[in-house]
Amino acid sequence: MLYSIFCFLAFVSTCAGAILTLADQCWHEFPLSAASFQSSLNGAYQITSIANSEVFQNEGLGRIKNTLGNTKYGRWTHQPICTEILEGVGDKLCVYTNSSFSHGRGISIFTTPTIAEEVAGLPAFQDPAALPKANVNIDSRVWEAKSIPGKGIGVVAKRTLKFKDRVTAYTPALLAYLDDGLELLEREKYLRIAVEQLPEATRDSYLHLAYIYGYPDIRVQDIVKGNTFQLQLAGQNHLAIFPETSRFNHDCSPNAQYYLDPELLTHFVHTTRPVAPGEEINLVYTSPLEDTATRQQKLQDGFHFTCSCSRCTAHSTDPTLDQMQGMQDSLNDWSATSTGSPKLAEKLLQLYRKEGLEGFLDIPYGFAALAYNAVGNSKEAEKYANLAREAILMKDGPWTPNLQLWNELLKDSKKHWSYRRRLE
Ligand SMILES: *[C@@H]1O[C@H](CO)[C@@H](O)[C@H](O)[C@H]1NC(C)=O
């Protein structure tokens, strides 16, 4: 838990004493970019980065009409408490709490009235069956939070998990508008109300999360700093704290992946390879495909710890990553002299596995699908496109643009631009 930091406030900035903002050091994207695929033949490379969509895009928010809830505050159980109009925001920000949300788990959101209205229109609020049907906010009984030597608290498997098993699925306790321009103590006042209005159990689990600096005056934000994911609501970045999910520690070869569901407001975690009982379940906090020094630095700066996972200490990691990059370049080369081939794609796949990157196999699977199709083997191409699809869904959810690449190939592989491309 000590290491569960996805985003961070500028508490210790070089400009000591300056007004601290929630935004300064937050990652606006979780830069897990790894590969680009050519998506069509007509010259123009449409570069689609394979990114773990930390920031979840919610273009659908506006589509759903909010039918007002059953109290005088609409979908909220408490009267919204608002700031003045804030210059940087162009609106006021208010604390919106629904303490009966998801059978009494509760949720508090510090945002603009417009965004609150849109959020209240989401299936998570509107459709009482939506969260239960997806088993959200229910103990999956496959994990427990446990103390891990040298790492604080972590998540440990209680039983054998297979590939693709669900580990957790939770809605946030708190969502807060990013870049609000408020002063630290002023923001603390509102976020404190947001947390205090939560039902007792949720409030307690929030307040028991790890914090970084230990200043009681800004405890709520100190916890935010230690435990945040970032997501977009109606195109605006928000910080999100999911108490259970904060327990996952980092590993550069994680055995689980997560994505955020914008309609259910839910953070889902699934295993990307089998996990034994007693084994720790990890997520990755920085791109596992970057070189070791860069990863180390980002984890140090962003998450205040020195990465000691095997891929941070092994000497073989960087040469292997270089090799992988070279192979991806060849597979992405569609000129007549390209050395891209199914064999090369299979080799790339092996290297991903060897590096413990089972959570990122959509990349080599995708290259394999294209490479097989390019030699006219549409059967293998479809097999790998399906695997790429499955992998990307676990990593990025159905909202990722790259899913389209594989759907397109699967629609009719023989009509796909890549078909027999390397035979001509
Ligand atoms: C709170 O959220 C639930 C969904 O879990 C919704 O059914 C309810 O209408 C919301 N608002 C109020 C005031 O309870």
CSV table of C-alpha atoms and ligand atoms in Angstrom, one decimal:
chain,number,residue,atom,x,y,z
A,1,MET,CA,0.0,0.0,0.0
A,2,LEU,CA,3.0,2.2,0.7
A,3,TYR,CA,3.6,2.1,-3.0
A,4,SER,CA,0.1,2.6,-4.3
A,5,ILE,CA,0.6,6.0,-5.7
A,6,PHE,CA,-0.7,6.8,-9.1
A,7,CYS,CA,-0.8,10.4,-9.0
A,8,PHE,CA,0.5,12.9,-6.6
A,9,LEU,CA,0.1,16.4,-5.2
A,10,ALA,CA,2.8,18.9,-5.2
A,11,PHE,CA,3.2,18.8,-1.4
A,12,VAL,CA,6.9,19.0,-1.5
A,13,SER,CA,7.6,21.2,-4.3
A,14,THR,CA,10.8,23.1,-4.8
A,15,CYS,CA,8.8,26.2,-4.4
A,16,ALA,CA,8.2,25.6,-0.7
A,17,GLY,CA,5.3,27.5,0.7
A,18,ALA,CA,3.7,28.1,-2.7
A,19,ILE,CA,0.1,27.4,-3.3
A,20,LEU,CA,-0.1,23.7,-3.9
A,21,THR,CA,-2.3,22.4,-6.5
A,22,LEU,CA,-3.6,18.9,-7.1
A,23,ALA,CA,-2.5,19.0,-10.7
A,24,ASP,CA,1.1,19.8,-10.9
A,25,GLN,CA,2.6,16.4,-10.8
A,26,CYS,CA,-0.2,14.3,-11.9
A,27,TRP,CA,0.2,12.2,-14.9
A,28,HIS,CA,-2.4,13.2,-17.4
A,29,GLU,CA,-1.8,10.0,-19.2
A,30,PHE,CA,-0.5,6.7,-17.9
A,31,PRO,CA,2.3,6.4,-20.4
A,32,LEU,CA,2.3,2.8,-21.1
A,33,SER,CA,2.6,3.5,-24.8
A,34,ALA,CA,4.4,0.6,-26.4
A,35,ALA,CA,3.7,0.1,-30.0
A,36,SER,CA,2.0,1.6,-32.9
A,37,PHE,CA,0.4,-0.4,-35.6
A,38,GLN,CA,-0.3,0.6,-39.1
A,39,SER,CA,-4.0,0.6,-39.4
A,40,SER,CA,-4.5,1.0,-43.1
A,41,LEU,CA,-2.7,0.8,-46.4
A,42,ASN,CA,-3.0,4.2,-47.8
A,43,GLY,CA,0.3,5.5,-46.8
A,44,ALA,CA,-0.7,7.6,-43.8
A,45,TYR,CA,0.3,5.9,-40.6
A,46,GLN,CA,-2.4,6.3,-38.1
A,47,ILE,CA,-0.4,5.9,-35.0
A,48,THR,CA,-2.4,4.4,-32.3
A,49,SER,CA,-0.4,3.9,-29.2
A,50,ILE,CA,-1.2,1.0,-27.0
A,51,ALA,CA,-1.7,2.7,-23.8
A,52,ASN,CA,-3.1,1.6,-20.5
A,53,SER,CA,-5.9,4.0,-20.4
A,54,GLU,CA,-5.4,5.4,-16.9
A,55,VAL,CA,-7.4,8.4,-18.1
A,56,PHE,CA,-10.7,7.0,-19.0
A,57,GLN,CA,-12.4,8.8,-21.8
A,58,ASN,CA,-16.0,9.3,-21.3
A,59,GLU,CA,-17.6,10.6,-24.4
A,60,GLY,CA,-20.7,8.8,-23.7
A,61,LEU,CA,-21.5,10.7,-20.5
A,62,GLY,CA,-23.7,13.3,-22.2
A,63,ARG,CA,-25.7,10.8,-24.0
A,64,ILE,CA,-27.6,9.4,-21.1
A,65,LYS,CA,-30.4,11.6,-19.9
A,66,ASN,CA,-30.4,12.0,-16.2
A,67,THR,CA,-33.8,11.3,-14.8
A,68,LEU,CA,-33.7,13.0,-11.5
A,69,GLY,CA,-33.6,11.0,-8.3
A,70,ASN,CA,-36.1,10.8,-5.6
A,71,THR,CA,-35.0,13.5,-3.2
A,72,LYS,CA,-34.9,17.2,-3.3
A,73,TYR,CA,-31.2,17.0,-4.2
A,74,GLY,CA,-31.7,14.8,-7.2
A,75,ARG,CA,-29.4,11.8,-7.1
A,76,TRP,CA,-27.6,13.1,-4.0
A,77,THR,CA,-28.5,12.4,-0.4
A,78,HIS,CA,-26.9,15.6,0.9
A,79,GLN,CA,-27.3,19.2,0.0
A,80,PRO,CA,-24.4,20.1,-2.3
A,81,ILE,CA,-21.9,22.4,-0.6
A,82,CYS,CA,-20.2,24.7,-3.1
A,83,THR,CA,-17.3,27.1,-3.6
A,84,GLU,CA,-17.6,30.5,-5.2
A,85,ILE,CA,-17.2,30.6,-8.9
A,86,LEU,CA,-13.6,29.6,-9.5
A,87,GLU,CA,-11.7,31.4,-12.2
A,88,GLY,CA,-9.7,28.5,-13.5
A,89,VAL,CA,-12.7,26.3,-13.6
A,90,GLY,CA,-15.2,28.7,-14.9
A,91,ASP,CA,-17.8,27.4,-12.5
A,92,LYS,CA,-18.3,26.6,-8.9
A,93,LEU,CA,-17.3,23.2,-7.5
A,94,CYS,CA,-19.6,21.4,-5.1
A,95,VAL,CA,-19.4,18.4,-2.9
A,96,TYR,CA,-22.0,15.9,-4.0
A,97,THR,CA,-22.6,12.8,-1.9
A,98,ASN,CA,-24.9,9.9,-2.4
A,99,SER,CA,-24.5,7.9,0.8
A,100,SER,CA,-26.9,5.2,-0.4
A,101,PHE,CA,-25.0,4.6,-3.6
A,102,SER,CA,-24.4,0.9,-4.4
A,103,HIS,CA,-26.2,-0.5,-1.4
A,104,GLY,CA,-24.8,2.0,1.1
A,105,ARG,CA,-21.2,2.0,0.0
A,106,GLY,CA,-21.7,5.7,-0.8
A,107,ILE,CA,-19.7,8.0,-3.1
A,108,SER,CA,-18.6,11.7,-2.8
A,109,ILE,CA,-17.8,13.8,-5.8
A,110,PHE,CA,-16.2,17.2,-5.8
A,111,THR,CA,-17.0,18.7,-9.2
A,112,THR,CA,-19.0,21.2,-11.2
A,113,PRO,CA,-22.8,21.1,-11.2
A,114,THR,CA,-22.8,20.2,-14.9
A,115,ILE,CA,-20.4,17.3,-14.5
A,116,ALA,CA,-22.3,16.1,-11.4
A,117,GLU,CA,-25.5,16.1,-13.4
A,118,GLU,CA,-23.8,14.0,-16.1
A,119,VAL,CA,-22.3,11.6,-13.6
A,120,ALA,CA,-25.7,11.1,-12.0
A,121,GLY,CA,-27.0,10.1,-15.4
A,122,LEU,CA,-24.6,7.1,-15.6
A,123,PRO,CA,-25.9,3.6,-15.5
A,124,ALA,CA,-24.1,3.3,-12.1
A,125,PHE,CA,-26.6,5.7,-10.7
A,126,GLN,CA,-29.6,5.1,-12.9
A,127,ASP,CA,-29.8,1.4,-13.2
A,128,PRO,CA,-30.0,-0.4,-9.9
A,129,ALA,CA,-29.1,-3.7,-11.5
A,130,ALA,CA,-26.0,-2.4,-13.3
A,131,LEU,CA,-23.4,-2.7,-10.5
A,132,PRO,CA,-24.8,-6.0,-8.9
A,133,LYS,CA,-25.0,-7.6,-12.4
A,134,ALA,CA,-21.3,-6.9,-12.9
A,135,ASN,CA,-20.5,-8.1,-9.3
A,136,VAL,CA,-19.1,-4.7,-8.4
A,137,ASN,CA,-18.4,-3.7,-4.8
A,138,ILE,CA,-18.6,-7.4,-3.8
A,139,ASP,CA,-15.8,-9.2,-2.0
A,140,SER,CA,-14.5,-11.7,-4.7
A,141,ARG,CA,-13.0,-13.7,-1.8
A,142,VAL,CA,-9.9,-14.4,-3.9
A,143,TRP,CA,-7.6,-11.9,-2.3
A,144,GLU,CA,-6.7,-10.4,1.1
A,145,ALA,CA,-4.7,-7.4,2.1
A,146,LYS,CA,-1.6,-8.5,4.0
A,147,SER,CA,1.6,-7.1,5.2
A,148,ILE,CA,4.4,-7.8,2.8
A,149,PRO,CA,8.0,-7.7,4.1
A,150,GLY,CA,9.6,-4.4,3.0
A,151,LYS,CA,6.6,-3.3,1.1
A,152,GLY,CA,3.9,-2.3,3.5
A,153,ILE,CA,0.5,-3.8,2.8
A,154,GLY,CA,-0.2,-5.7,-0.4
A,155,VAL,CA,-2.8,-7.9,-2.0
A,156,VAL,CA,-2.2,-11.6,-1.7
A,157,ALA,CA,-4.2,-14.4,-3.5
A,158,LYS,CA,-6.2,-16.6,-1.2
A,159,ARG,CA,-6.6,-19.3,-3.8
A,160,THR,CA,-5.2,-20.4,-7.1
A,161,LEU,CA,-6.2,-17.9,-9.8
A,162,LYS,CA,-6.3,-18.7,-13.5
A,163,PHE,CA,-5.6,-16.4,-16.4
A,164,LYS,CA,-8.3,-13.7,-16.7
A,165,ASP,CA,-9.8,-14.3,-13.3
A,166,ARG,CA,-11.4,-11.2,-11.7
A,167,VAL,CA,-9.6,-10.0,-8.6
A,168,THR,CA,-11.4,-6.8,-7.7
A,169,ALA,CA,-14.1,-4.5,-9.0
A,170,TYR,CA,-14.9,-1.3,-7.0
A,171,THR,CA,-16.4,2.1,-7.4
A,172,PRO,CA,-14.5,5.1,-5.9
A,173,ALA,CA,-15.2,6.5,-2.5
A,174,LEU,CA,-14.1,9.9,-3.7
A,175,LEU,CA,-13.8,11.7,-7.0
A,176,ALA,CA,-12.3,15.2,-7.1
A,177,TYR,CA,-11.9,17.7,-9.9
A,178,LEU,CA,-8.3,18.2,-10.9
A,179,ASP,CA,-6.8,21.7,-11.5
A,180,ASP,CA,-9.3,23.5,-9.3
A,181,GLY,CA,-6.9,26.3,-8.4
A,182,LEU,CA,-8.0,26.2,-4.8
A,183,GLU,CA,-5.6,26.8,-2.0
A,184,LEU,CA,-4.5,23.7,-0.1
A,185,LEU,CA,-6.4,24.3,3.1
A,186,GLU,CA,-9.5,25.5,1.3
A,187,ARG,CA,-9.6,22.4,-0.8
A,188,GLU,CA,-9.0,20.3,2.3
A,189,LYS,CA,-12.2,21.9,3.8
A,190,TYR,CA,-14.3,20.6,0.9
A,191,LEU,CA,-12.7,17.2,0.5
A,192,ARG,CA,-13.1,16.7,4.2
A,193,ILE,CA,-16.8,17.3,3.9
A,194,ALA,CA,-16.8,14.9,1.0
A,195,VAL,CA,-15.2,12.2,3.1
A,196,GLU,CA,-17.2,12.9,6.3
A,197,GLN,CA,-20.4,12.6,4.4
A,198,LEU,CA,-19.6,9.0,3.3
A,199,PRO,CA,-21.1,6.1,5.2
A,200,GLU,CA,-19.0,5.1,8.2
A,201,ALA,CA,-17.5,1.9,6.7
A,202,THR,CA,-16.4,3.7,3.5
A,203,ARG,CA,-15.2,6.7,5.4
A,204,ASP,CA,-13.1,4.5,7.7
A,205,SER,CA,-11.6,2.5,4.8
A,206,TYR,CA,-10.7,5.8,3.2
A,207,LEU,CA,-9.1,7.3,6.4
A,208,HIS,CA,-7.1,4.1,7.0
A,209,LEU,CA,-5.3,4.3,3.6
A,210,ALA,CA,-1.6,5.2,3.5
A,211,TYR,CA,-0.5,8.8,3.4
A,212,ILE,CA,2.8,10.3,2.4
A,213,TYR,CA,3.6,13.3,4.6
A,214,GLY,CA,1.7,12.9,7.7
A,215,TYR,CA,0.3,16.4,8.2
A,216,PRO,CA,-3.0,16.0,10.0
A,217,ASP,CA,-4.3,19.3,8.7
A,218,ILE,CA,-4.3,18.0,5.2
A,219,ARG,CA,-4.9,14.4,5.9
A,220,VAL,CA,-7.6,13.9,3.2
A,221,GLN,CA,-5.3,15.2,0.5
A,222,ASP,CA,-2.3,13.4,1.9
A,223,ILE,CA,-4.3,10.2,1.4
A,224,VAL,CA,-5.3,11.4,-2.1
A,225,LYS,CA,-1.6,11.8,-2.8
A,226,GLY,CA,-0.9,8.3,-1.8
A,227,ASN,CA,-3.7,6.5,-3.5
A,228,THR,CA,-4.9,8.2,-6.6
A,229,PHE,CA,-6.0,7.0,-10.0
A,230,GLN,CA,-6.8,9.7,-12.5
A,231,LEU,CA,-9.8,9.6,-14.8
A,232,GLN,CA,-11.9,11.8,-17.0
A,233,LEU,CA,-15.5,12.7,-16.4
A,234,ALA,CA,-17.1,14.7,-19.2
A,235,GLY,CA,-13.6,15.4,-20.5
A,236,GLN,CA,-12.3,16.8,-17.3
A,237,ASN,CA,-9.6,15.1,-15.2
A,238,HIS,CA,-10.6,13.9,-11.8
A,239,LEU,CA,-8.7,12.1,-9.1
A,240,ALA,CA,-10.3,8.9,-7.9
A,241,ILE,CA,-9.7,7.0,-4.8
A,242,PHE,CA,-10.7,3.3,-4.7
A,243,PRO,CA,-9.9,2.1,-1.1
A,244,GLU,CA,-9.6,-1.6,-1.9
A,245,THR,CA,-7.7,-1.1,-5.1
A,246,SER,CA,-5.1,1.1,-3.4
A,247,ARG,CA,-3.7,-2.0,-1.7
A,248,PHE,CA,-2.1,-3.3,-4.9
A,249,ASN,CA,1.7,-2.9,-5.0
A,250,HIS,CA,3.8,-2.2,-8.1
A,251,ASP,CA,5.7,-4.8,-10.1
A,252,CYS,CA,7.4,-4.3,-13.5
A,253,SER,CA,6.2,-7.7,-14.5
A,254,PRO,CA,2.7,-7.6,-13.0
A,255,ASN,CA,0.4,-10.6,-12.9
A,256,ALA,CA,-2.7,-8.4,-13.1
A,257,GLN,CA,-4.0,-5.5,-15.2
A,258,TYR,CA,-6.8,-3.0,-14.6
A,259,TYR,CA,-9.1,-0.8,-16.5
A,260,LEU,CA,-11.7,1.7,-15.6
A,261,ASP,CA,-15.3,1.4,-16.8
A,262,PRO,CA,-16.7,4.8,-17.5
A,263,GLU,CA,-20.4,3.8,-17.3
A,264,LEU,CA,-20.1,1.8,-14.1
A,265,LEU,CA,-17.5,4.1,-12.6
A,266,THR,CA,-15.7,0.9,-11.7
A,267,HIS,CA,-12.1,-0.1,-11.5
A,268,PHE,CA,-11.7,-3.7,-12.6
A,269,VAL,CA,-8.6,-5.9,-12.0
A,270,HIS,CA,-8.0,-9.2,-13.7
A,271,THR,CA,-5.1,-11.7,-13.6
A,272,THR,CA,-2.9,-11.9,-16.7
A,273,ARG,CA,-1.3,-15.2,-15.7
A,274,PRO,CA,-2.0,-17.9,-13.2
A,275,VAL,CA,-1.3,-16.9,-9.6
A,276,ALA,CA,-0.7,-19.4,-6.7
A,277,PRO,CA,-2.3,-19.1,-3.3
A,278,GLY,CA,-0.2,-16.8,-1.1
A,279,GLU,CA,1.4,-15.1,-4.1
A,280,GLU,CA,1.2,-11.3,-4.2
A,281,ILE,CA,-1.0,-9.7,-6.9
A,282,ASN,CA,0.6,-6.7,-8.5
A,283,LEU,CA,-0.2,-3.9,-10.9
A,284,VAL,CA,2.3,-1.8,-12.8
A,285,TYR,CA,2.7,1.9,-12.1
A,286,THR,CA,4.9,3.0,-15.0
A,287,SER,CA,5.5,1.7,-18.5
A,288,PRO,CA,7.1,-1.7,-18.1
A,289,LEU,CA,8.4,-1.2,-21.7
A,290,GLU,CA,10.6,1.7,-20.8
A,291,ASP,CA,14.3,1.2,-19.9
A,292,THR,CA,15.2,0.5,-16.4
A,293,ALA,CA,16.6,3.9,-15.5
A,294,THR,CA,13.5,5.7,-16.8
A,295,ARG,CA,11.2,3.4,-14.9
A,296,GLN,CA,13.3,3.8,-11.7
A,297,GLN,CA,13.3,7.5,-12.0
A,298,LYS,CA,9.5,7.7,-12.6
A,299,LEU,CA,8.8,5.4,-9.7
A,300,GLN,CA,11.1,7.4,-7.4
A,301,ASP,CA,9.8,10.8,-8.4
A,302,GLY,CA,6.2,9.9,-8.7
A,303,PHE,CA,5.7,7.2,-6.2
A,304,HIS,CA,8.5,7.8,-3.7
A,305,PHE,CA,10.0,4.4,-3.8
A,306,THR,CA,13.0,2.6,-5.3
A,307,CYS,CA,11.8,-0.2,-7.5
A,308,SER,CA,13.5,-3.4,-6.7
A,309,CYS,CA,11.4,-5.8,-8.7
A,310,SER,CA,13.3,-8.3,-10.8
A,311,ARG,CA,13.1,-6.2,-14.0
A,312,CYS,CA,14.6,-3.3,-12.1
A,313,THR,CA,17.6,-5.2,-10.9
A,314,ALA,CA,18.2,-7.8,-13.7
A,315,HIS,CA,20.9,-6.8,-16.1
A,316,SER,CA,19.2,-8.5,-19.0
A,317,THR,CA,16.1,-6.3,-19.1
A,318,ASP,CA,17.3,-3.4,-21.2
A,319,PRO,CA,19.0,-5.4,-23.9
A,320,THR,CA,15.9,-7.5,-24.2
A,321,LEU,CA,13.7,-4.4,-24.4
A,322,ASP,CA,16.0,-3.0,-27.2
A,323,GLN,CA,15.7,-6.3,-29.0
A,324,MET,CA,11.9,-6.2,-28.6
A,325,GLN,CA,11.7,-2.7,-30.0
A,326,GLY,CA,13.9,-3.7,-33.0
A,327,MET,CA,11.6,-6.6,-33.7
A,328,GLN,CA,8.5,-4.4,-33.4
A,329,ASP,CA,10.1,-1.9,-35.9
A,330,SER,CA,10.7,-4.7,-38.4
A,331,LEU,CA,7.2,-6.1,-37.9
A,332,ASN,CA,5.8,-2.6,-38.5
A,333,ASP,CA,7.8,-2.1,-41.6
A,334,TRP,CA,5.6,-2.8,-44.6
A,335,SER,CA,8.1,-1.9,-47.3
A,336,ALA,CA,9.3,-4.5,-49.8
A,337,THR,CA,12.6,-5.0,-47.8
A,338,SER,CA,10.8,-5.7,-44.5
A,339,THR,CA,12.1,-8.6,-42.4
A,340,GLY,CA,8.7,-8.9,-40.7
A,341,SER,CA,7.4,-12.4,-40.6
A,342,PRO,CA,5.3,-14.8,-38.6
A,343,LYS,CA,8.4,-16.3,-37.2
A,344,LEU,CA,9.7,-13.0,-35.9
A,345,ALA,CA,6.3,-12.3,-34.4
A,346,GLU,CA,6.4,-15.6,-32.6
A,347,LYS,CA,9.8,-14.8,-31.3
A,348,LEU,CA,8.6,-11.4,-30.0
A,349,LEU,CA,5.8,-13.1,-28.2
A,350,GLN,CA,8.3,-15.4,-26.5
A,351,LEU,CA,10.3,-12.4,-25.3
A,352,TYR,CA,7.3,-10.7,-23.8
A,353,ARG,CA,6.5,-13.9,-21.9
A,354,LYS,CA,10.1,-14.2,-20.8
A,355,GLU,CA,10.0,-10.7,-19.4
A,356,GLY,CA,6.9,-11.4,-17.5
A,357,LEU,CA,4.9,-9.0,-19.6
A,358,GLU,CA,1.8,-11.2,-19.9
A,359,GLY,CA,-0.3,-8.2,-19.2
A,360,PHE,CA,0.9,-6.6,-22.5
A,361,LEU,CA,0.5,-9.4,-24.9
A,362,ASP,CA,-2.0,-7.5,-27.0
A,363,ILE,CA,1.1,-6.0,-28.7
A,364,PRO,CA,2.9,-9.2,-29.8
A,365,TYR,CA,-0.5,-10.9,-30.5
A,366,GLY,CA,-1.4,-8.0,-32.7
A,367,PHE,CA,1.9,-8.1,-34.6
A,368,ALA,CA,1.4,-11.8,-35.1
A,369,ALA,CA,-2.1,-11.4,-36.4
A,370,LEU,CA,-0.8,-8.9,-39.0
A,371,ALA,CA,2.3,-10.9,-39.9
A,372,TYR,CA,0.3,-14.1,-40.5
A,373,ASN,CA,-2.3,-12.3,-42.5
A,374,ALA,CA,0.4,-10.7,-44.5
A,375,VAL,CA,1.5,-14.1,-45.7
A,376,GLY,CA,-2.0,-15.2,-46.4
A,377,ASN,CA,-2.5,-17.4,-43.3
A,378,SER,CA,-5.8,-15.9,-42.3
A,379,LYS,CA,-6.6,-18.7,-39.8
A,380,GLU,CA,-3.6,-18.0,-37.7
A,381,ALA,CA,-4.2,-14.3,-38.2
A,382,GLU,CA,-7.7,-14.6,-36.8
A,383,LYS,CA,-6.5,-16.7,-33.8
A,384,TYR,CA,-4.0,-14.0,-32.9
A,385,ALA,CA,-6.4,-11.1,-33.5
A,386,ASN,CA,-8.8,-12.8,-31.1
A,387,LEU,CA,-6.0,-13.1,-28.5
A,388,ALA,CA,-5.0,-9.5,-29.0
A,389,ARG,CA,-8.7,-8.5,-28.5
A,390,GLU,CA,-8.9,-10.6,-25.3
A,391,ALA,CA,-5.7,-9.1,-24.0
A,392,ILE,CA,-6.6,-5.5,-24.8
A,393,LEU,CA,-10.0,-5.8,-23.2
A,394,MET,CA,-8.4,-6.8,-19.9
A,395,LYS,CA,-5.9,-4.0,-20.1
A,396,ASP,CA,-7.9,-1.1,-21.5
A,397,GLY,CA,-11.5,-2.1,-21.5
A,398,PRO,CA,-13.8,-1.9,-24.6
A,399,TRP,CA,-13.2,1.8,-25.0
A,400,THR,CA,-9.7,1.6,-26.4
A,401,PRO,CA,-9.3,2.7,-30.0
A,402,ASN,CA,-6.9,-0.2,-30.7
A,403,LEU,CA,-9.7,-2.7,-30.2
A,404,GLN,CA,-11.0,-1.5,-33.5
A,405,LEU,CA,-7.8,-2.7,-35.3
A,406,TRP,CA,-8.5,-6.3,-34.3
A,407,ASN,CA,-12.2,-6.1,-34.8
A,408,GLU,CA,-11.6,-4.9,-38.3
A,409,LEU,CA,-9.3,-7.7,-39.1
A,410,LEU,CA,-11.7,-10.2,-37.6
A,411,LYS,CA,-14.6,-8.8,-39.7
A,412,ASP,CA,-13.0,-10.2,-42.8
A,413,SER,CA,-9.4,-11.0,-42.6
A,414,LYS,CA,-9.1,-11.6,-46.4
A,415,LYS,CA,-10.4,-8.2,-47.1
A,416,HIS,CA,-8.1,-6.6,-44.5
A,417,TRP,CA,-5.3,-4.3,-45.9
A,418,SER,CA,-2.7,-6.7,-44.5
A,419,TYR,CA,-3.9,-9.8,-46.3
A,420,ARG,CA,-1.1,-11.3,-48.5
A,421,ARG,CA,0.6,-7.9,-48.1
A,422,ARG,CA,4.0,-9.5,-47.8
A,423,LEU,CA,3.5,-12.0,-50.7
A,424,GLU,CA,3.1,-9.4,-53.4
B,1,LIG,C1,-28.0,7.1,-5.0
B,1,LIG,O1,-27.5,6.1,-5.8
B,1,LIG,C2,-28.4,5.0,-6.1
B,1,LIG,C3,-27.7,4.0,-7.0
B,1,LIG,O2,-26.9,3.2,-6.2
B,1,LIG,C4,-29.7,5.5,-6.8
B,1,LIG,O3,-30.6,4.5,-7.0
B,1,LIG,C5,-30.3,6.6,-5.9
B,1,LIG,O4,-31.4,7.2,-6.6
B,1,LIG,C6,-29.3,7.7,-5.7
B,1,LIG,N1,-29.8,8.9,-5.0
B,1,LIG,C7,-30.5,8.9,-3.8
B,1,LIG,C8,-31.0,10.2,-3.4
B,1,LIG,O5,-30.6,7.9,-3.1
